[in-house]
């Protein structure tokens, strides 16, 4: 390969290594045991317009049925599968929200009579959820162009994350300023009430003592 291409390839590899922690944060893999006739849910906050993909595998048990359901904070169903054992899912978020992935085990047999099921869940979102091999085939990209495309998408994701963090910081600052202003007004109101109450007590006691002829 030519020197410019080799240099670009080296820069791409270095950038991938530097941004590797961000890649890792976009991947969530977990395994847990699901007791019979129980329900376990996992929650994760995801930004707007983000592709989310997942792959799950549930160990099979006799006379046991396991359902999988993914919902948002408004209880809208994004993915649902009854009697799930192994499969994949994908959806794109419409807004920044808290998403919930729930596994529910049902069996006519009582708890303790059936072994727990092993659940393996591998979720990816953002850059890691995209299939760059398929993109390379469709657009006929070279390996270096694929890496540059991946870095471009990752950079855009990082910029969006920083923009969201800045927005949240501004919202929190506005909330703090609004709270401080309300506290100040409440303190002034409380002081006025105390001064008014103290003044009323002085005049009331003065009239009371005059009525009792204790003072002139």
PDB file of C-alpha atoms in Angstrom:
ATOM      1  CA  UNK A   1       0.000   0.000   0.000  1.00  0.00           C
ATOM      2  CA  UNK A   2       1.008   3.634  -0.598  1.00  0.00           C
ATOM      3  CA  UNK A   3       2.399   5.766   2.200  1.00  0.00           C
ATOM      4  CA  UNK A   4      -0.719   8.007   2.498  1.00  0.00           C
ATOM      5  CA  UNK A   5      -2.961   4.953   2.723  1.00  0.00           C
ATOM      6  CA  UNK A   6      -0.660   3.338   5.288  1.00  0.00           C
ATOM      7  CA  UNK A   7      -0.618   6.545   7.324  1.00  0.00           C
ATOM      8  CA  UNK A   8      -4.414   6.759   7.248  1.00  0.00           C
ATOM      9  CA  UNK A   9      -4.648   3.117   8.253  1.00  0.00           C
ATOM     10  CA  UNK A  10      -2.319   3.721  11.208  1.00  0.00           C
ATOM     11  CA  UNK A  11      -4.280   6.794  12.275  1.00  0.00           C
ATOM     12  CA  UNK A  12      -7.526   4.830  12.071  1.00  0.00           C
ATOM     13  CA  UNK A  13      -6.107   2.041  14.218  1.00  0.00           C
ATOM     14  CA  UNK A  14      -4.795   4.504  16.809  1.00  0.00           C
ATOM     15  CA  UNK A  15      -8.154   6.288  16.920  1.00  0.00           C
ATOM     16  CA  UNK A  16      -9.931   2.969  17.428  1.00  0.00           C
ATOM     17  CA  UNK A  17      -7.642   2.165  20.373  1.00  0.00           C
ATOM     18  CA  UNK A  18      -8.184   5.610  21.923  1.00  0.00           C
ATOM     19  CA  UNK A  19     -11.949   5.363  21.570  1.00  0.00           C
ATOM     20  CA  UNK A  20     -12.150   1.727  22.641  1.00  0.00           C
ATOM     21  CA  UNK A  21     -13.600   2.554  26.088  1.00  0.00           C
ATOM     22  CA  UNK A  22     -16.508   4.291  24.381  1.00  0.00           C
ATOM     23  CA  UNK A  23     -17.105   1.164  22.289  1.00  0.00           C
ATOM     24  CA  UNK A  24     -17.127  -0.958  25.431  1.00  0.00           C
ATOM     25  CA  UNK A  25     -19.714   1.305  27.077  1.00  0.00           C
ATOM     26  CA  UNK A  26     -22.034   0.706  24.104  1.00  0.00           C
ATOM     27  CA  UNK A  27     -22.067  -3.049  24.722  1.00  0.00           C
ATOM     28  CA  UNK A  28     -23.984  -4.619  27.571  1.00  0.00           C
ATOM     29  CA  UNK A  29     -23.664  -8.361  28.161  1.00  0.00           C
ATOM     30  CA  UNK A  30     -25.170 -10.033  31.204  1.00  0.00           C
ATOM     31  CA  UNK A  31     -26.038 -13.498  32.472  1.00  0.00           C
ATOM     32  CA  UNK A  32     -28.334 -14.356  35.378  1.00  0.00           C
ATOM     33  CA  UNK A  33     -30.557 -17.117  36.739  1.00  0.00           C
ATOM     34  CA  UNK A  34     -34.327 -16.735  36.478  1.00  0.00           C
ATOM     35  CA  UNK A  35     -36.316 -18.665  39.119  1.00  0.00           C
ATOM     36  CA  UNK A  36     -39.543 -20.313  38.011  1.00  0.00           C
ATOM     37  CA  UNK A  37     -42.720 -18.206  38.273  1.00  0.00           C
ATOM     38  CA  UNK A  38     -40.717 -15.006  38.691  1.00  0.00           C
ATOM     39  CA  UNK A  39     -40.002 -11.836  36.745  1.00  0.00           C
ATOM     40  CA  UNK A  40     -36.712  -9.983  36.328  1.00  0.00           C
ATOM     41  CA  UNK A  41     -36.234  -6.675  34.517  1.00  0.00           C
ATOM     42  CA  UNK A  42     -33.198  -4.723  33.368  1.00  0.00           C
ATOM     43  CA  UNK A  43     -33.354  -0.974  32.799  1.00  0.00           C
ATOM     44  CA  UNK A  44     -31.134   1.276  30.708  1.00  0.00           C
ATOM     45  CA  UNK A  45     -31.266   4.913  29.604  1.00  0.00           C
ATOM     46  CA  UNK A  46     -30.683   5.412  25.881  1.00  0.00           C
ATOM     47  CA  UNK A  47     -30.530   8.588  23.804  1.00  0.00           C
ATOM     48  CA  UNK A  48     -32.858   9.597  20.985  1.00  0.00           C
ATOM     49  CA  UNK A  49     -32.560   8.068  17.469  1.00  0.00           C
ATOM     50  CA  UNK A  50     -30.225   5.293  18.590  1.00  0.00           C
ATOM     51  CA  UNK A  51     -30.265   1.810  17.081  1.00  0.00           C
ATOM     52  CA  UNK A  52     -30.503  -0.913  19.708  1.00  0.00           C
ATOM     53  CA  UNK A  53     -29.887  -4.581  18.924  1.00  0.00           C
ATOM     54  CA  UNK A  54     -29.866  -7.580  21.191  1.00  0.00           C
ATOM     55  CA  UNK A  55     -29.430 -11.303  21.277  1.00  0.00           C
ATOM     56  CA  UNK A  56     -30.765 -13.567  24.004  1.00  0.00           C
ATOM     57  CA  UNK A  57     -30.636 -17.225  24.930  1.00  0.00           C
ATOM     58  CA  UNK A  58     -32.637 -18.908  27.680  1.00  0.00           C
ATOM     59  CA  UNK A  59     -31.952 -22.422  28.904  1.00  0.00           C
ATOM     60  CA  UNK A  60     -34.936 -24.684  28.358  1.00  0.00           C
ATOM     61  CA  UNK A  61     -36.806 -26.320  31.235  1.00  0.00           C
ATOM     62  CA  UNK A  62     -39.650 -28.809  31.030  1.00  0.00           C
ATOM     63  CA  UNK A  63     -43.137 -27.392  31.703  1.00  0.00           C
ATOM     64  CA  UNK A  64     -41.718 -23.859  31.822  1.00  0.00           C
ATOM     65  CA  UNK A  65     -42.613 -20.971  29.537  1.00  0.00           C
ATOM     66  CA  UNK A  66     -40.527 -17.788  29.458  1.00  0.00           C
ATOM     67  CA  UNK A  67     -41.783 -14.531  27.946  1.00  0.00           C
ATOM     68  CA  UNK A  68     -39.650 -11.574  26.884  1.00  0.00           C
ATOM     69  CA  UNK A  69     -40.974  -8.025  26.692  1.00  0.00           C
ATOM     70  CA  UNK A  70     -39.232  -4.699  26.035  1.00  0.00           C
ATOM     71  CA  UNK A  71     -41.054  -1.468  26.885  1.00  0.00           C
ATOM     72  CA  UNK A  72     -40.334   2.220  27.365  1.00  0.00           C
ATOM     73  CA  UNK A  73     -41.314   4.444  30.289  1.00  0.00           C
ATOM     74  CA  UNK A  74     -44.767   4.967  28.731  1.00  0.00           C
ATOM     75  CA  UNK A  75     -45.352   1.176  28.670  1.00  0.00           C
ATOM     76  CA  UNK A  76     -45.187   1.075  24.871  1.00  0.00           C
ATOM     77  CA  UNK A  77     -44.139  -2.382  23.716  1.00  0.00           C
ATOM     78  CA  UNK A  78     -41.036  -2.301  21.509  1.00  0.00           C
ATOM     79  CA  UNK A  79     -40.508  -6.046  21.342  1.00  0.00           C
ATOM     80  CA  UNK A  80     -42.437  -9.017  22.659  1.00  0.00           C
ATOM     81  CA  UNK A  81     -41.854 -12.739  22.408  1.00  0.00           C
ATOM     82  CA  UNK A  82     -43.828 -15.484  24.136  1.00  0.00           C
ATOM     83  CA  UNK A  83     -42.205 -18.794  24.995  1.00  0.00           C
ATOM     84  CA  UNK A  84     -38.830 -17.305  24.112  1.00  0.00           C
ATOM     85  CA  UNK A  85     -35.755 -19.509  24.034  1.00  0.00           C
ATOM     86  CA  UNK A  86     -33.278 -17.933  21.628  1.00  0.00           C
ATOM     87  CA  UNK A  87     -33.468 -15.003  19.259  1.00  0.00           C
ATOM     88  CA  UNK A  88     -32.603 -11.446  18.313  1.00  0.00           C
ATOM     89  CA  UNK A  89     -34.356  -8.097  18.475  1.00  0.00           C
ATOM     90  CA  UNK A  90     -33.769  -4.586  17.160  1.00  0.00           C
ATOM     91  CA  UNK A  91     -35.450  -1.203  17.485  1.00  0.00           C
ATOM     92  CA  UNK A  92     -34.637   2.488  17.123  1.00  0.00           C
ATOM     93  CA  UNK A  93     -35.396   4.862  19.974  1.00  0.00           C
ATOM     94  CA  UNK A  94     -37.723   7.774  19.234  1.00  0.00           C
ATOM     95  CA  UNK A  95     -36.709   9.832  22.251  1.00  0.00           C
ATOM     96  CA  UNK A  96     -34.340   9.807  25.211  1.00  0.00           C
ATOM     97  CA  UNK A  97     -35.992   7.395  27.594  1.00  0.00           C
ATOM     98  CA  UNK A  98     -35.627   4.612  30.119  1.00  0.00           C
ATOM     99  CA  UNK A  99     -36.096   1.222  28.497  1.00  0.00           C
ATOM    100  CA  UNK A 100     -36.956  -1.965  30.344  1.00  0.00           C
ATOM    101  CA  UNK A 101     -36.164  -5.538  29.278  1.00  0.00           C
ATOM    102  CA  UNK A 102     -38.225  -8.060  31.237  1.00  0.00           C
ATOM    103  CA  UNK A 103     -38.047 -11.853  31.400  1.00  0.00           C
ATOM    104  CA  UNK A 104     -40.977 -13.668  33.013  1.00  0.00           C
ATOM    105  CA  UNK A 105     -41.005 -17.365  33.796  1.00  0.00           C
ATOM    106  CA  UNK A 106     -44.285 -19.282  34.118  1.00  0.00           C
ATOM    107  CA  UNK A 107     -44.808 -22.874  35.110  1.00  0.00           C
ATOM    108  CA  UNK A 108     -47.726 -24.898  36.516  1.00  0.00           C
ATOM    109  CA  UNK A 109     -45.265 -26.534  38.890  1.00  0.00           C
ATOM    110  CA  UNK A 110     -44.470 -24.861  42.178  1.00  0.00           C
ATOM    111  CA  UNK A 111     -41.369 -22.852  42.969  1.00  0.00           C
ATOM    112  CA  UNK A 112     -38.432 -25.026  43.934  1.00  0.00           C
ATOM    113  CA  UNK A 113     -39.577 -28.020  41.914  1.00  0.00           C
ATOM    114  CA  UNK A 114     -38.040 -26.703  38.677  1.00  0.00           C
ATOM    115  CA  UNK A 115     -34.381 -25.607  38.338  1.00  0.00           C
ATOM    116  CA  UNK A 116     -33.667 -21.943  37.624  1.00  0.00           C
ATOM    117  CA  UNK A 117     -33.207 -20.944  33.997  1.00  0.00           C
ATOM    118  CA  UNK A 118     -29.974 -19.387  32.790  1.00  0.00           C
ATOM    119  CA  UNK A 119     -30.551 -16.217  30.777  1.00  0.00           C
ATOM    120  CA  UNK A 120     -27.828 -14.739  28.548  1.00  0.00           C
ATOM    121  CA  UNK A 121     -28.484 -11.262  27.155  1.00  0.00           C
ATOM    122  CA  UNK A 122     -26.172  -9.317  24.857  1.00  0.00           C
ATOM    123  CA  UNK A 123     -27.308  -5.782  23.988  1.00  0.00           C
ATOM    124  CA  UNK A 124     -25.611  -3.246  21.741  1.00  0.00           C
ATOM    125  CA  UNK A 125     -26.588   0.295  20.889  1.00  0.00           C
ATOM    126  CA  UNK A 126     -25.243   3.148  18.836  1.00  0.00           C
ATOM    127  CA  UNK A 127     -22.170   2.487  16.739  1.00  0.00           C
ATOM    128  CA  UNK A 128     -21.694  -1.074  18.000  1.00  0.00           C
ATOM    129  CA  UNK A 129     -25.221  -2.022  16.916  1.00  0.00           C
ATOM    130  CA  UNK A 130     -24.528  -1.241  13.253  1.00  0.00           C
ATOM    131  CA  UNK A 131     -23.473  -4.029  10.923  1.00  0.00           C
ATOM    132  CA  UNK A 132     -20.493  -2.460   9.154  1.00  0.00           C
ATOM    133  CA  UNK A 133     -19.742  -5.643   7.267  1.00  0.00           C
ATOM    134  CA  UNK A 134     -23.148  -5.406   5.600  1.00  0.00           C
ATOM    135  CA  UNK A 135     -22.623  -1.682   4.953  1.00  0.00           C
ATOM    136  CA  UNK A 136     -19.263  -2.444   3.335  1.00  0.00           C
ATOM    137  CA  UNK A 137     -20.868  -5.032   1.033  1.00  0.00           C
ATOM    138  CA  UNK A 138     -23.739  -2.734   0.017  1.00  0.00           C
ATOM    139  CA  UNK A 139     -21.611   0.374  -0.543  1.00  0.00           C
ATOM    140  CA  UNK A 140     -18.534  -1.575  -1.708  1.00  0.00           C
ATOM    141  CA  UNK A 141     -16.217   0.034   0.828  1.00  0.00           C
ATOM    142  CA  UNK A 142     -12.605  -0.857   1.437  1.00  0.00           C
ATOM    143  CA  UNK A 143     -11.503  -1.949   4.939  1.00  0.00           C
ATOM    144  CA  UNK A 144      -9.928   1.456   5.598  1.00  0.00           C
ATOM    145  CA  UNK A 145     -13.092   3.244   4.460  1.00  0.00           C
ATOM    146  CA  UNK A 146     -15.133   1.030   6.767  1.00  0.00           C
ATOM    147  CA  UNK A 147     -12.926   1.981   9.736  1.00  0.00           C
ATOM    148  CA  UNK A 148     -13.187   5.653   8.838  1.00  0.00           C
ATOM    149  CA  UNK A 149     -16.982   5.309   8.593  1.00  0.00           C
ATOM    150  CA  UNK A 150     -17.035   3.652  11.986  1.00  0.00           C
ATOM    151  CA  UNK A 151     -14.890   6.435  13.475  1.00  0.00           C
ATOM    152  CA  UNK A 152     -17.099   9.069  11.878  1.00  0.00           C
ATOM    153  CA  UNK A 153     -20.216   7.508  13.417  1.00  0.00           C
ATOM    154  CA  UNK A 154     -18.474   7.155  16.762  1.00  0.00           C
ATOM    155  CA  UNK A 155     -17.331  10.795  16.693  1.00  0.00           C
ATOM    156  CA  UNK A 156     -20.884  11.892  15.920  1.00  0.00           C
ATOM    157  CA  UNK A 157     -22.148   9.775  18.811  1.00  0.00           C
ATOM    158  CA  UNK A 158     -19.623  11.347  21.193  1.00  0.00           C
ATOM    159  CA  UNK A 159     -20.543  14.862  20.024  1.00  0.00           C
ATOM    160  CA  UNK A 160     -24.227  14.067  20.599  1.00  0.00           C
ATOM    161  CA  UNK A 161     -23.441  12.744  24.086  1.00  0.00           C
ATOM    162  CA  UNK A 162     -21.545  15.922  24.972  1.00  0.00           C
ATOM    163  CA  UNK A 163     -24.362  18.046  23.562  1.00  0.00           C
ATOM    164  CA  UNK A 164     -26.866  16.151  25.694  1.00  0.00           C
ATOM    165  CA  UNK A 165     -24.669  16.498  28.790  1.00  0.00           C
ATOM    166  CA  UNK A 166     -24.394  20.243  28.156  1.00  0.00           C
ATOM    167  CA  UNK A 167     -28.153  20.490  27.774  1.00  0.00           C
ATOM    168  CA  UNK A 168     -28.721  18.588  31.012  1.00  0.00           C
ATOM    169  CA  UNK A 169     -26.187  20.824  32.772  1.00  0.00           C
ATOM    170  CA  UNK A 170     -28.054  23.918  31.556  1.00  0.00           C
ATOM    171  CA  UNK A 171     -31.357  22.438  32.697  1.00  0.00           C
ATOM    172  CA  UNK A 172     -29.923  21.609  36.118  1.00  0.00           C
ATOM    173  CA  UNK A 173     -28.436  25.096  36.408  1.00  0.00           C
ATOM    174  CA  UNK A 174     -31.777  26.669  35.495  1.00  0.00           C
ATOM    175  CA  UNK A 175     -33.497  24.420  38.037  1.00  0.00           C
ATOM    176  CA  UNK A 176     -30.998  25.390  40.729  1.00  0.00           C
ATOM    177  CA  UNK A 177     -31.397  29.089  39.952  1.00  0.00           C
ATOM    178  CA  UNK A 178     -35.171  28.756  39.992  1.00  0.00           C
ATOM    179  CA  UNK A 179     -35.016  26.870  43.295  1.00  0.00           C
ATOM    180  CA  UNK A 180     -32.695  29.471  44.827  1.00  0.00           C
ATOM    181  CA  UNK A 181     -35.025  32.252  43.716  1.00  0.00           C
ATOM    182  CA  UNK A 182     -38.025  30.490  45.240  1.00  0.00           C
ATOM    183  CA  UNK A 183     -36.134  29.886  48.476  1.00  0.00           C
ATOM    184  CA  UNK A 184     -35.176  33.577  48.586  1.00  0.00           C
ATOM    185  CA  UNK A 185     -38.767  34.710  48.042  1.00  0.00           C
ATOM    186  CA  UNK A 186     -40.001  32.228  50.639  1.00  0.00           C
ATOM    187  CA  UNK A 187     -37.416  33.483  53.143  1.00  0.00           C
ATOM    188  CA  UNK A 188     -38.472  37.101  52.543  1.00  0.00           C
ATOM    189  CA  UNK A 189     -42.128  36.111  52.887  1.00  0.00           C
ATOM    190  CA  UNK A 190     -41.377  34.227  56.130  1.00  0.00           C
ATOM    191  CA  UNK A 191     -39.497  37.227  57.551  1.00  0.00           C
ATOM    192  CA  UNK A 192     -42.377  39.547  56.657  1.00  0.00           C
ATOM    193  CA  UNK A 193     -44.813  37.165  58.341  1.00  0.00           C
ATOM    194  CA  UNK A 194     -42.661  36.992  61.474  1.00  0.00           C
ATOM    195  CA  UNK A 195     -42.285  40.797  61.599  1.00  0.00           C
ATOM    196  CA  UNK A 196     -46.032  41.224  61.099  1.00  0.00           C
ATOM    197  CA  UNK A 197     -46.807  38.659  63.801  1.00  0.00           C
ATOM    198  CA  UNK A 198     -44.370  40.284  66.232  1.00  0.00           C
ATOM    199  CA  UNK A 199     -45.882  43.742  65.562  1.00  0.00           C
ATOM    200  CA  UNK A 200     -49.397  42.389  66.083  1.00  0.00           C
ATOM    201  CA  UNK A 201     -48.340  40.750  69.370  1.00  0.00           C
ATOM    202  CA  UNK A 202     -46.861  44.058  70.617  1.00  0.00           C
ATOM    203  CA  UNK A 203     -50.044  46.019  69.866  1.00  0.00           C
ATOM    204  CA  UNK A 204     -52.254  43.250  71.238  1.00  0.00           C
ATOM    205  CA  UNK A 205     -50.309  43.007  74.496  1.00  0.00           C
ATOM    206  CA  UNK A 206     -50.260  46.807  74.777  1.00  0.00           C
ATOM    207  CA  UNK A 207     -54.048  46.959  74.469  1.00  0.00           C
ATOM    208  CA  UNK A 208     -54.393  44.042  76.903  1.00  0.00           C
ATOM    209  CA  UNK A 209     -52.227  45.699  79.546  1.00  0.00           C
ATOM    210  CA  UNK A 210     -54.047  48.996  79.062  1.00  0.00           C
ATOM    211  CA  UNK A 211     -57.368  47.228  79.517  1.00  0.00           C
ATOM    212  CA  UNK A 212     -56.081  45.711  82.757  1.00  0.00           C
ATOM    213  CA  UNK A 213     -54.730  49.133  83.705  1.00  0.00           C
ATOM    214  CA  UNK A 214     -51.283  47.736  84.162  1.00  0.00           C
ATOM    215  CA  UNK A 215     -49.821  50.460  81.976  1.00  0.00           C
ATOM    216  CA  UNK A 216     -50.974  53.893  80.931  1.00  0.00           C
TER     217      UNK A 216
END
